[in-house]
């Protein structure tokens, strides 16, 4: 949230500040997309490196976070393409365990039963998001993890606003289906 | 009152693409509003979990000081300079040693050649007649045992 507030003020003159503000969210998005800690580290560094060299082409009216996410989305897409050919790399990659996410629920004032149910549901959402097609997953993560609005997602992914809504709708349908939601 | 939201309508609502009728309905229908709120709350918990989970990874922390490629290039150039200096030092040290070994080998070969020549000269000097007269000397040589027979 703090990053969102500061994002309106920060430009690209002080790149250290850009790194400080946006490193975590870029890394988080890449990690949640690839579920590979090594790849997330490399791609995050690559993202800021590309941003640094392309900072001259950055238009001030655009949001820095949206711009960085645009680079990150492209890197994740390229990583997914290359990954299919990298059998050995996949074997060595320290892929993260999807089951880890449910263990990081913030402590809430609910009963242990409710906490267990919530953990299970979060786990289902996490697994469901993993099985989504790439574009749907990207849109889903940008909307519900990075809390970007439809226009920002459209700018970050290069999709039209309507396309973003369609992908988001389909992603939500798939997730709700996994949750067993029928209403 | 209209029927409750279908699964598609709930998803469309959450995707931020509701029709005006759906907006109106969710204002009036507590059950559909509760269902939307429940899903919204679950996705908020999902977000919190992903944020907490990603934060435990080592690479999640922003680096203290950003080092772009230009600075890395400087580091690489520095390393290259040190490597070249080390290579030059290695050559400077090993070259005289190799040269010394070669010189010694060459000296030994020369010594052996001199020794062979010296032996040949000695052989020549120690002969009673030159080598070209040796067949003649064999003809005129007196062998007492052979004449008695």
PDB file of N, CA, C and O in Angstrom, chain B residues 20-96:
ATOM      1  N   UNK B  20     -25.686  -3.179 -15.028  1.00  0.00           N
ATOM      2  CA  UNK B  20     -26.396  -2.280 -14.096  1.00  0.00           C
ATOM      3  C   UNK B  20     -27.445  -3.019 -13.256  1.00  0.00           C
ATOM      4  O   UNK B  20     -27.625  -2.705 -12.072  1.00  0.00           O
ATOM      5  N   UNK B  21     -28.097  -4.020 -13.842  1.00  0.00           N
ATOM      6  CA  UNK B  21     -29.087  -4.811 -13.101  1.00  0.00           C
ATOM      7  C   UNK B  21     -28.437  -5.559 -11.935  1.00  0.00           C
ATOM      8  O   UNK B  21     -29.003  -5.658 -10.841  1.00  0.00           O
ATOM      9  N   UNK B  22     -27.241  -6.084 -12.211  1.00  0.00           N
ATOM     10  CA  UNK B  22     -26.527  -6.839 -11.166  1.00  0.00           C
ATOM     11  C   UNK B  22     -26.076  -5.917 -10.038  1.00  0.00           C
ATOM     12  O   UNK B  22     -26.110  -6.290  -8.865  1.00  0.00           O
ATOM     13  N   UNK B  23     -25.670  -4.717 -10.400  1.00  0.00           N
ATOM     14  CA  UNK B  23     -25.276  -3.737  -9.377  1.00  0.00           C
ATOM     15  C   UNK B  23     -26.484  -3.418  -8.495  1.00  0.00           C
ATOM     16  O   UNK B  23     -26.380  -3.378  -7.259  1.00  0.00           O
ATOM     17  N   UNK B  24     -27.596  -3.250  -9.135  1.00  0.00           N
ATOM     18  CA  UNK B  24     -28.831  -2.948  -8.408  1.00  0.00           C
ATOM     19  C   UNK B  24     -29.227  -4.118  -7.506  1.00  0.00           C
ATOM     20  O   UNK B  24     -29.583  -3.924  -6.340  1.00  0.00           O
ATOM     21  N   UNK B  25     -29.067  -5.341  -8.054  1.00  0.00           N
ATOM     22  CA  UNK B  25     -29.493  -6.532  -7.311  1.00  0.00           C
ATOM     23  C   UNK B  25     -28.657  -6.730  -6.040  1.00  0.00           C
ATOM     24  O   UNK B  25     -29.199  -7.019  -4.971  1.00  0.00           O
ATOM     25  N   UNK B  26     -27.364  -6.538  -6.182  1.00  0.00           N
ATOM     26  CA  UNK B  26     -26.504  -6.820  -5.025  1.00  0.00           C
ATOM     27  C   UNK B  26     -26.706  -5.784  -3.920  1.00  0.00           C
ATOM     28  O   UNK B  26     -26.434  -6.049  -2.748  1.00  0.00           O
ATOM     29  N   UNK B  27     -27.222  -4.642  -4.279  1.00  0.00           N
ATOM     30  CA  UNK B  27     -27.538  -3.637  -3.254  1.00  0.00           C
ATOM     31  C   UNK B  27     -28.754  -4.069  -2.433  1.00  0.00           C
ATOM     32  O   UNK B  27     -28.862  -3.767  -1.254  1.00  0.00           O
ATOM     33  N   UNK B  28     -29.626  -4.792  -3.111  1.00  0.00           N
ATOM     34  CA  UNK B  28     -30.892  -5.142  -2.456  1.00  0.00           C
ATOM     35  C   UNK B  28     -30.874  -6.528  -1.821  1.00  0.00           C
ATOM     36  O   UNK B  28     -31.599  -6.775  -0.860  1.00  0.00           O
ATOM     37  N   UNK B  29     -30.061  -7.418  -2.375  1.00  0.00           N
ATOM     38  CA  UNK B  29     -30.081  -8.819  -1.920  1.00  0.00           C
ATOM     39  C   UNK B  29     -28.940  -9.093  -0.941  1.00  0.00           C
ATOM     40  O   UNK B  29     -27.766  -9.120  -1.337  1.00  0.00           O
ATOM     41  N   UNK B  30     -29.301  -9.315   0.304  1.00  0.00           N
ATOM     42  CA  UNK B  30     -28.289  -9.549   1.345  1.00  0.00           C
ATOM     43  C   UNK B  30     -27.551 -10.869   1.106  1.00  0.00           C
ATOM     44  O   UNK B  30     -26.342 -10.963   1.356  1.00  0.00           O
ATOM     45  N   UNK B  31     -28.257 -11.854   0.593  1.00  0.00           N
ATOM     46  CA  UNK B  31     -27.646 -13.175   0.382  1.00  0.00           C
ATOM     47  C   UNK B  31     -26.552 -13.110  -0.685  1.00  0.00           C
ATOM     48  O   UNK B  31     -25.459 -13.652  -0.489  1.00  0.00           O
ATOM     49  N   UNK B  32     -26.846 -12.458  -1.795  1.00  0.00           N
ATOM     50  CA  UNK B  32     -25.852 -12.334  -2.876  1.00  0.00           C
ATOM     51  C   UNK B  32     -24.696 -11.429  -2.446  1.00  0.00           C
ATOM     52  O   UNK B  32     -23.538 -11.693  -2.773  1.00  0.00           O
ATOM     53  N   UNK B  33     -25.026 -10.377  -1.685  1.00  0.00           N
ATOM     54  CA  UNK B  33     -23.979  -9.476  -1.191  1.00  0.00           C
ATOM     55  C   UNK B  33     -23.047 -10.236  -0.252  1.00  0.00           C
ATOM     56  O   UNK B  33     -21.821 -10.058  -0.295  1.00  0.00           O
ATOM     57  N   UNK B  34     -23.647 -11.119   0.572  1.00  0.00           N
ATOM     58  CA  UNK B  34     -22.841 -11.912   1.510  1.00  0.00           C
ATOM     59  C   UNK B  34     -21.945 -12.895   0.751  1.00  0.00           C
ATOM     60  O   UNK B  34     -20.786 -13.102   1.116  1.00  0.00           O
ATOM     61  N   UNK B  35     -22.487 -13.484  -0.307  1.00  0.00           N
ATOM     62  CA  UNK B  35     -21.705 -14.431  -1.110  1.00  0.00           C
ATOM     63  C   UNK B  35     -20.518 -13.712  -1.777  1.00  0.00           C
ATOM     64  O   UNK B  35     -19.391 -14.221  -1.770  1.00  0.00           O
ATOM     65  N   UNK B  36     -20.788 -12.534  -2.313  1.00  0.00           N
ATOM     66  CA  UNK B  36     -19.717 -11.752  -2.941  1.00  0.00           C
ATOM     67  C   UNK B  36     -18.679 -11.339  -1.902  1.00  0.00           C
ATOM     68  O   UNK B  36     -17.468 -11.403  -2.149  1.00  0.00           O
ATOM     69  N   UNK B  37     -19.156 -10.957  -0.723  1.00  0.00           N
ATOM     70  CA  UNK B  37     -18.245 -10.547   0.357  1.00  0.00           C
ATOM     71  C   UNK B  37     -17.407 -11.725   0.834  1.00  0.00           C
ATOM     72  O   UNK B  37     -16.220 -11.578   1.147  1.00  0.00           O
ATOM     73  N   UNK B  38     -18.031 -12.906   0.871  1.00  0.00           N
ATOM     74  CA  UNK B  38     -17.310 -14.103   1.315  1.00  0.00           C
ATOM     75  C   UNK B  38     -16.158 -14.416   0.362  1.00  0.00           C
ATOM     76  O   UNK B  38     -15.034 -14.671   0.773  1.00  0.00           O
ATOM     77  N   UNK B  39     -16.446 -14.338  -0.934  1.00  0.00           N
ATOM     78  CA  UNK B  39     -15.408 -14.601  -1.939  1.00  0.00           C
ATOM     79  C   UNK B  39     -14.330 -13.520  -1.891  1.00  0.00           C
ATOM     80  O   UNK B  39     -13.137 -13.818  -1.991  1.00  0.00           O
ATOM     81  N   UNK B  40     -14.783 -12.294  -1.699  1.00  0.00           N
ATOM     82  CA  UNK B  40     -13.837 -11.170  -1.609  1.00  0.00           C
ATOM     83  C   UNK B  40     -12.893 -11.361  -0.415  1.00  0.00           C
ATOM     84  O   UNK B  40     -11.688 -11.156  -0.512  1.00  0.00           O
ATOM     85  N   UNK B  41     -13.469 -11.815   0.689  1.00  0.00           N
ATOM     86  CA  UNK B  41     -12.691 -12.029   1.900  1.00  0.00           C
ATOM     87  C   UNK B  41     -11.691 -13.171   1.703  1.00  0.00           C
ATOM     88  O   UNK B  41     -10.529 -13.077   2.123  1.00  0.00           O
ATOM     89  N   UNK B  42     -12.139 -14.229   1.032  1.00  0.00           N
ATOM     90  CA  UNK B  42     -11.249 -15.373   0.771  1.00  0.00           C
ATOM     91  C   UNK B  42     -10.072 -14.941  -0.114  1.00  0.00           C
ATOM     92  O   UNK B  42      -8.923 -15.317   0.145  1.00  0.00           O
ATOM     93  N   UNK B  43     -10.361 -14.132  -1.118  1.00  0.00           N
ATOM     94  CA  UNK B  43      -9.286 -13.676  -2.011  1.00  0.00           C
ATOM     95  C   UNK B  43      -8.330 -12.718  -1.285  1.00  0.00           C
ATOM     96  O   UNK B  43      -7.139 -12.684  -1.581  1.00  0.00           O
ATOM     97  N   UNK B  44      -8.859 -11.980  -0.316  1.00  0.00           N
ATOM     98  CA  UNK B  44      -7.996 -11.108   0.499  1.00  0.00           C
ATOM     99  C   UNK B  44      -7.061 -11.952   1.360  1.00  0.00           C
ATOM    100  O   UNK B  44      -5.872 -11.631   1.514  1.00  0.00           O
ATOM    101  N   UNK B  45      -7.603 -13.048   1.916  1.00  0.00           N
ATOM    102  CA  UNK B  45      -6.773 -13.965   2.705  1.00  0.00           C
ATOM    103  C   UNK B  45      -5.723 -14.630   1.809  1.00  0.00           C
ATOM    104  O   UNK B  45      -4.578 -14.827   2.216  1.00  0.00           O
ATOM    105  N   UNK B  46      -6.154 -14.958   0.605  1.00  0.00           N
ATOM    106  CA  UNK B  46      -5.231 -15.551  -0.368  1.00  0.00           C
ATOM    107  C   UNK B  46      -4.070 -14.585  -0.635  1.00  0.00           C
ATOM    108  O   UNK B  46      -2.902 -14.973  -0.628  1.00  0.00           O
ATOM    109  N   UNK B  47      -4.405 -13.326  -0.828  1.00  0.00           N
ATOM    110  CA  UNK B  47      -3.375 -12.318  -1.078  1.00  0.00           C
ATOM    111  C   UNK B  47      -2.402 -12.227   0.116  1.00  0.00           C
ATOM    112  O   UNK B  47      -1.185 -12.247  -0.063  1.00  0.00           O
ATOM    113  N   UNK B  48      -2.968 -12.158   1.318  1.00  0.00           N
ATOM    114  CA  UNK B  48      -2.118 -12.053   2.515  1.00  0.00           C
ATOM    115  C   UNK B  48      -1.179 -13.249   2.617  1.00  0.00           C
ATOM    116  O   UNK B  48      -0.001 -13.099   2.961  1.00  0.00           O
ATOM    117  N   UNK B  49      -1.702 -14.429   2.290  1.00  0.00           N
ATOM    118  CA  UNK B  49      -0.876 -15.638   2.373  1.00  0.00           C
ATOM    119  C   UNK B  49       0.249 -15.602   1.350  1.00  0.00           C
ATOM    120  O   UNK B  49       1.394 -15.947   1.669  1.00  0.00           O
ATOM    121  N   UNK B  50      -0.069 -15.182   0.135  1.00  0.00           N
ATOM    122  CA  UNK B  50       0.967 -15.137  -0.915  1.00  0.00           C
ATOM    123  C   UNK B  50       2.029 -14.095  -0.557  1.00  0.00           C
ATOM    124  O   UNK B  50       3.228 -14.334  -0.729  1.00  0.00           O
ATOM    125  N   UNK B  51       1.588 -12.963  -0.007  1.00  0.00           N
ATOM    126  CA  UNK B  51       2.536 -11.904   0.391  1.00  0.00           C
ATOM    127  C   UNK B  51       3.472 -12.435   1.474  1.00  0.00           C
ATOM    128  O   UNK B  51       4.695 -12.278   1.394  1.00  0.00           O
ATOM    129  N   UNK B  52       2.888 -13.102   2.479  1.00  0.00           N
ATOM    130  CA  UNK B  52       3.708 -13.628   3.578  1.00  0.00           C
ATOM    131  C   UNK B  52       4.621 -14.744   3.093  1.00  0.00           C
ATOM    132  O   UNK B  52       5.788 -14.828   3.489  1.00  0.00           O
ATOM    133  N   UNK B  53       4.105 -15.571   2.220  1.00  0.00           N
ATOM    134  CA  UNK B  53       4.887 -16.710   1.694  1.00  0.00           C
ATOM    135  C   UNK B  53       6.060 -16.217   0.844  1.00  0.00           C
ATOM    136  O   UNK B  53       7.180 -16.716   0.963  1.00  0.00           O
ATOM    137  N   UNK B  54       5.803 -15.234  -0.002  1.00  0.00           N
ATOM    138  CA  UNK B  54       6.889 -14.755  -0.880  1.00  0.00           C
ATOM    139  C   UNK B  54       7.944 -13.995  -0.080  1.00  0.00           C
ATOM    140  O   UNK B  54       9.114 -13.984  -0.450  1.00  0.00           O
ATOM    141  N   UNK B  55       7.525 -13.388   1.031  1.00  0.00           N
ATOM    142  CA  UNK B  55       8.462 -12.584   1.826  1.00  0.00           C
ATOM    143  C   UNK B  55       9.519 -13.444   2.515  1.00  0.00           C
ATOM    144  O   UNK B  55      10.585 -12.935   2.869  1.00  0.00           O
ATOM    145  N   UNK B  56       9.236 -14.736   2.698  1.00  0.00           N
ATOM    146  CA  UNK B  56      10.228 -15.584   3.385  1.00  0.00           C
ATOM    147  C   UNK B  56      11.373 -15.968   2.448  1.00  0.00           C
ATOM    148  O   UNK B  56      12.411 -16.435   2.903  1.00  0.00           O
ATOM    149  N   UNK B  57      11.191 -15.772   1.151  1.00  0.00           N
ATOM    150  CA  UNK B  57      12.266 -16.101   0.226  1.00  0.00           C
ATOM    151  C   UNK B  57      13.361 -15.050   0.314  1.00  0.00           C
ATOM    152  O   UNK B  57      13.078 -13.847   0.434  1.00  0.00           O
ATOM    153  N   UNK B  58      14.579 -15.520   0.232  1.00  0.00           N
ATOM    154  CA  UNK B  58      15.749 -14.662   0.418  1.00  0.00           C
ATOM    155  C   UNK B  58      15.769 -13.514  -0.592  1.00  0.00           C
ATOM    156  O   UNK B  58      16.119 -12.382  -0.262  1.00  0.00           O
ATOM    157  N   UNK B  59      15.396 -13.833  -1.824  1.00  0.00           N
ATOM    158  CA  UNK B  59      15.495 -12.829  -2.896  1.00  0.00           C
ATOM    159  C   UNK B  59      14.380 -11.791  -2.840  1.00  0.00           C
ATOM    160  O   UNK B  59      14.352 -10.864  -3.630  1.00  0.00           O
ATOM    161  N   UNK B  60      13.461 -11.959  -1.877  1.00  0.00           N
ATOM    162  CA  UNK B  60      12.335 -11.020  -1.808  1.00  0.00           C
ATOM    163  C   UNK B  60      12.780  -9.637  -1.339  1.00  0.00           C
ATOM    164  O   UNK B  60      12.137  -8.631  -1.632  1.00  0.00           O
ATOM    165  N   UNK B  61      13.876  -9.598  -0.591  1.00  0.00           N
ATOM    166  CA  UNK B  61      14.366  -8.319  -0.085  1.00  0.00           C
ATOM    167  C   UNK B  61      15.059  -7.534  -1.192  1.00  0.00           C
ATOM    168  O   UNK B  61      15.884  -8.090  -1.927  1.00  0.00           O
ATOM    169  N   UNK B  62      14.744  -6.276  -1.282  1.00  0.00           N
ATOM    170  CA  UNK B  62      15.397  -5.426  -2.281  1.00  0.00           C
ATOM    171  C   UNK B  62      16.878  -5.300  -1.936  1.00  0.00           C
ATOM    172  O   UNK B  62      17.224  -5.211  -0.759  1.00  0.00           O
ATOM    173  N   UNK B  63      17.755  -5.318  -2.933  1.00  0.00           N
ATOM    174  CA  UNK B  63      19.187  -5.191  -2.637  1.00  0.00           C
ATOM    175  C   UNK B  63      19.497  -3.826  -2.032  1.00  0.00           C
ATOM    176  O   UNK B  63      18.823  -2.837  -2.323  1.00  0.00           O
ATOM    177  N   UNK B  64      20.511  -3.805  -1.197  1.00  0.00           N
ATOM    178  CA  UNK B  64      20.914  -2.553  -0.528  1.00  0.00           C
ATOM    179  C   UNK B  64      21.285  -1.482  -1.546  1.00  0.00           C
ATOM    180  O   UNK B  64      20.917  -0.333  -1.434  1.00  0.00           O
ATOM    181  N   UNK B  65      22.040  -1.929  -2.522  1.00  0.00           N
ATOM    182  CA  UNK B  65      22.521  -0.978  -3.522  1.00  0.00           C
ATOM    183  C   UNK B  65      22.331  -1.612  -4.891  1.00  0.00           C
ATOM    184  O   UNK B  65      22.782  -2.727  -5.119  1.00  0.00           O
ATOM    185  N   UNK B  66      21.657  -0.889  -5.778  1.00  0.00           N
ATOM    186  CA  UNK B  66      21.396  -1.419  -7.112  1.00  0.00           C
ATOM    187  C   UNK B  66      22.652  -1.290  -7.960  1.00  0.00           C
ATOM    188  O   UNK B  66      23.232  -0.223  -8.070  1.00  0.00           O
ATOM    189  N   UNK B  67      23.074  -2.417  -8.547  1.00  0.00           N
ATOM    190  CA  UNK B  67      24.261  -2.408  -9.402  1.00  0.00           C
ATOM    191  C   UNK B  67      23.879  -2.808 -10.808  1.00  0.00           C
ATOM    192  O   UNK B  67      23.759  -3.997 -11.096  1.00  0.00           O
ATOM    193  N   UNK B  68      23.654  -1.854 -11.658  1.00  0.00           N
ATOM    194  CA  UNK B  68      23.340  -2.225 -13.042  1.00  0.00           C
ATOM    195  C   UNK B  68      24.554  -2.750 -13.783  1.00  0.00           C
ATOM    196  O   UNK B  68      25.658  -2.767 -13.238  1.00  0.00           O
ATOM    197  N   UNK B  69      24.343  -3.100 -15.018  1.00  0.00           N
ATOM    198  CA  UNK B  69      25.379  -3.773 -15.808  1.00  0.00           C
ATOM    199  C   UNK B  69      26.640  -2.936 -15.982  1.00  0.00           C
ATOM    200  O   UNK B  69      27.742  -3.459 -16.029  1.00  0.00           O
ATOM    201  N   UNK B  70      26.467  -1.602 -16.059  1.00  0.00           N
ATOM    202  CA  UNK B  70      27.638  -0.742 -16.261  1.00  0.00           C
ATOM    203  C   UNK B  70      28.624  -0.929 -15.119  1.00  0.00           C
ATOM    204  O   UNK B  70      29.810  -1.048 -15.319  1.00  0.00           O
ATOM    205  N   UNK B  71      28.069  -0.970 -13.884  1.00  0.00           N
ATOM    206  CA  UNK B  71      28.945  -1.160 -12.738  1.00  0.00           C
ATOM    207  C   UNK B  71      29.476  -2.580 -12.706  1.00  0.00           C
ATOM    208  O   UNK B  71      30.613  -2.811 -12.348  1.00  0.00           O
ATOM    209  N   UNK B  72      28.623  -3.510 -13.118  1.00  0.00           N
ATOM    210  CA  UNK B  72      29.087  -4.896 -13.200  1.00  0.00           C
ATOM    211  C   UNK B  72      30.214  -4.999 -14.223  1.00  0.00           C
ATOM    212  O   UNK B  72      31.173  -5.691 -14.019  1.00  0.00           O
ATOM    213  N   UNK B  73      30.042  -4.255 -15.322  1.00  0.00           N
ATOM    214  CA  UNK B  73      31.061  -4.242 -16.372  1.00  0.00           C
ATOM    215  C   UNK B  73      32.386  -3.753 -15.837  1.00  0.00           C
ATOM    216  O   UNK B  73      33.431  -4.289 -16.160  1.00  0.00           O
ATOM    217  N   UNK B  74      32.285  -2.735 -14.946  1.00  0.00           N
ATOM    218  CA  UNK B  74      33.501  -2.224 -14.334  1.00  0.00           C
ATOM    219  C   UNK B  74      34.179  -3.311 -13.502  1.00  0.00           C
ATOM    220  O   UNK B  74      35.377  -3.495 -13.527  1.00  0.00           O
ATOM    221  N   UNK B  75      33.349  -4.041 -12.787  1.00  0.00           N
ATOM    222  CA  UNK B  75      33.867  -5.141 -11.960  1.00  0.00           C
ATOM    223  C   UNK B  75      34.504  -6.207 -12.858  1.00  0.00           C
ATOM    224  O   UNK B  75      35.599  -6.700 -12.587  1.00  0.00           O
ATOM    225  N   UNK B  76      33.812  -6.522 -13.963  1.00  0.00           N
ATOM    226  CA  UNK B  76      34.322  -7.534 -14.896  1.00  0.00           C
ATOM    227  C   UNK B  76      35.642  -7.071 -15.498  1.00  0.00           C
ATOM    228  O   UNK B  76      36.606  -7.836 -15.580  1.00  0.00           O
ATOM    229  N   UNK B  77      35.690  -5.776 -15.875  1.00  0.00           N
ATOM    230  CA  UNK B  77      36.936  -5.252 -16.458  1.00  0.00           C
ATOM    231  C   UNK B  77      38.065  -5.308 -15.436  1.00  0.00           C
ATOM    232  O   UNK B  77      39.198  -5.632 -15.755  1.00  0.00           O
ATOM    233  N   UNK B  78      37.745  -4.987 -14.178  1.00  0.00           N
ATOM    234  CA  UNK B  78      38.749  -5.040 -13.112  1.00  0.00           C
ATOM    235  C   UNK B  78      39.270  -6.451 -12.940  1.00  0.00           C
ATOM    236  O   UNK B  78      40.482  -6.672 -12.849  1.00  0.00           O
ATOM    237  N   UNK B  79      38.346  -7.400 -12.938  1.00  0.00           N
ATOM    238  CA  UNK B  79      38.717  -8.811 -12.786  1.00  0.00           C
ATOM    239  C   UNK B  79      39.579  -9.263 -13.960  1.00  0.00           C
ATOM    240  O   UNK B  79      40.558 -10.000 -13.787  1.00  0.00           O
ATOM    241  N   UNK B  80      39.222  -8.785 -15.153  1.00  0.00           N
ATOM    242  CA  UNK B  80      39.971  -9.153 -16.350  1.00  0.00           C
ATOM    243  C   UNK B  80      41.404  -8.612 -16.265  1.00  0.00           C
ATOM    244  O   UNK B  80      42.365  -9.309 -16.599  1.00  0.00           O
ATOM    245  N   UNK B  81      41.498  -7.381 -15.741  1.00  0.00           N
ATOM    246  CA  UNK B  81      42.824  -6.780 -15.594  1.00  0.00           C
ATOM    247  C   UNK B  81      43.694  -7.603 -14.643  1.00  0.00           C
ATOM    248  O   UNK B  81      44.846  -7.888 -14.906  1.00  0.00           O
ATOM    249  N   UNK B  82      43.103  -8.001 -13.519  1.00  0.00           N
ATOM    250  CA  UNK B  82      43.847  -8.803 -12.543  1.00  0.00           C
ATOM    251  C   UNK B  82      44.239 -10.151 -13.141  1.00  0.00           C
ATOM    252  O   UNK B  82      45.343 -10.651 -12.895  1.00  0.00           O
ATOM    253  N   UNK B  83      43.335 -10.739 -13.924  1.00  0.00           N
ATOM    254  CA  UNK B  83      43.628 -12.034 -14.544  1.00  0.00           C
ATOM    255  C   UNK B  83      44.800 -11.913 -15.503  1.00  0.00           C
ATOM    256  O   UNK B  83      45.702 -12.765 -15.518  1.00  0.00           O
ATOM    257  N   UNK B  84      44.766 -10.833 -16.289  1.00  0.00           N
ATOM    258  CA  UNK B  84      45.852 -10.643 -17.253  1.00  0.00           C
ATOM    259  C   UNK B  84      47.181 -10.394 -16.545  1.00  0.00           C
ATOM    260  O   UNK B  84      48.232 -10.898 -16.967  1.00  0.00           O
ATOM    261  N   UNK B  85      47.132  -9.639 -15.450  1.00  0.00           N
ATOM    262  CA  UNK B  85      48.359  -9.381 -14.678  1.00  0.00           C
ATOM    263  C   UNK B  85      48.912 -10.682 -14.114  1.00  0.00           C
ATOM    264  O   UNK B  85      50.127 -10.927 -14.160  1.00  0.00           O
ATOM    265  N   UNK B  86      48.003 -11.523 -13.607  1.00  0.00           N
ATOM    266  CA  UNK B  86      48.427 -12.817 -13.052  1.00  0.00           C
ATOM    267  C   UNK B  86      49.030 -13.691 -14.138  1.00  0.00           C
ATOM    268  O   UNK B  86      50.052 -14.367 -13.921  1.00  0.00           O
ATOM    269  N   UNK B  87      48.422 -13.662 -15.328  1.00  0.00           N
ATOM    270  CA  UNK B  87      48.936 -14.463 -16.450  1.00  0.00           C
ATOM    271  C   UNK B  87      50.319 -13.973 -16.861  1.00  0.00           C
ATOM    272  O   UNK B  87      51.230 -14.783 -17.097  1.00  0.00           O
ATOM    273  N   UNK B  88      50.492 -12.650 -16.905  1.00  0.00           N
ATOM    274  CA  UNK B  88      51.795 -12.081 -17.277  1.00  0.00           C
ATOM    275  C   UNK B  88      52.860 -12.464 -16.254  1.00  0.00           C
ATOM    276  O   UNK B  88      53.984 -12.815 -16.608  1.00  0.00           O
ATOM    277  N   UNK B  89      52.463 -12.416 -14.969  1.00  0.00           N
ATOM    278  CA  UNK B  89      53.406 -12.778 -13.897  1.00  0.00           C
ATOM    279  C   UNK B  89      53.808 -14.245 -14.010  1.00  0.00           C
ATOM    280  O   UNK B  89      54.985 -14.600 -13.871  1.00  0.00           O
ATOM    281  N   UNK B  90      52.812 -15.089 -14.289  1.00  0.00           N
ATOM    282  CA  UNK B  90      53.079 -16.525 -14.441  1.00  0.00           C
ATOM    283  C   UNK B  90      54.060 -16.764 -15.584  1.00  0.00           C
ATOM    284  O   UNK B  90      55.014 -17.546 -15.457  1.00  0.00           O
ATOM    285  N   UNK B  91      53.830 -16.078 -16.704  1.00  0.00           N
ATOM    286  CA  UNK B  91      54.725 -16.228 -17.863  1.00  0.00           C
ATOM    287  C   UNK B  91      56.123 -15.736 -17.512  1.00  0.00           C
ATOM    288  O   UNK B  91      57.134 -16.382 -17.819  1.00  0.00           O
ATOM    289  N   UNK B  92      56.176 -14.584 -16.831  1.00  0.00           N
ATOM    290  CA  UNK B  92      57.471 -14.004 -16.471  1.00  0.00           C
ATOM    291  C   UNK B  92      58.268 -14.935 -15.562  1.00  0.00           C
ATOM    292  O   UNK B  92      59.485 -15.000 -15.634  1.00  0.00           O
ATOM    293  N   UNK B  93      57.554 -15.659 -14.698  1.00  0.00           N
ATOM    294  CA  UNK B  93      58.249 -16.563 -13.768  1.00  0.00           C
ATOM    295  C   UNK B  93      58.636 -17.859 -14.463  1.00  0.00           C
ATOM    296  O   UNK B  93      59.759 -18.364 -14.299  1.00  0.00           O
ATOM    297  N   UNK B  94      57.730 -18.411 -15.239  1.00  0.00           N
ATOM    298  CA  UNK B  94      57.970 -19.748 -15.812  1.00  0.00           C
ATOM    299  C   UNK B  94      58.885 -19.715 -17.032  1.00  0.00           C
ATOM    300  O   UNK B  94      59.577 -20.697 -17.303  1.00  0.00           O
ATOM    301  N   UNK B  95      58.901 -18.599 -17.741  1.00  0.00           N
ATOM    302  CA  UNK B  95      59.709 -18.530 -18.966  1.00  0.00           C
ATOM    303  C   UNK B  95      61.207 -18.727 -18.695  1.00  0.00           C
ATOM    304  O   UNK B  95      61.852 -19.557 -19.346  1.00  0.00           O
ATOM    305  N   UNK B  96      61.788 -17.991 -17.719  1.00  0.00           N
ATOM    306  CA  UNK B  96      63.218 -18.235 -17.432  1.00  0.00           C
ATOM    307  C   UNK B  96      63.491 -19.660 -16.982  1.00  0.00           C
ATOM    308  O   UNK B  96      64.531 -20.233 -17.312  1.00  0.00           O
TER     309      UNK B  96
END
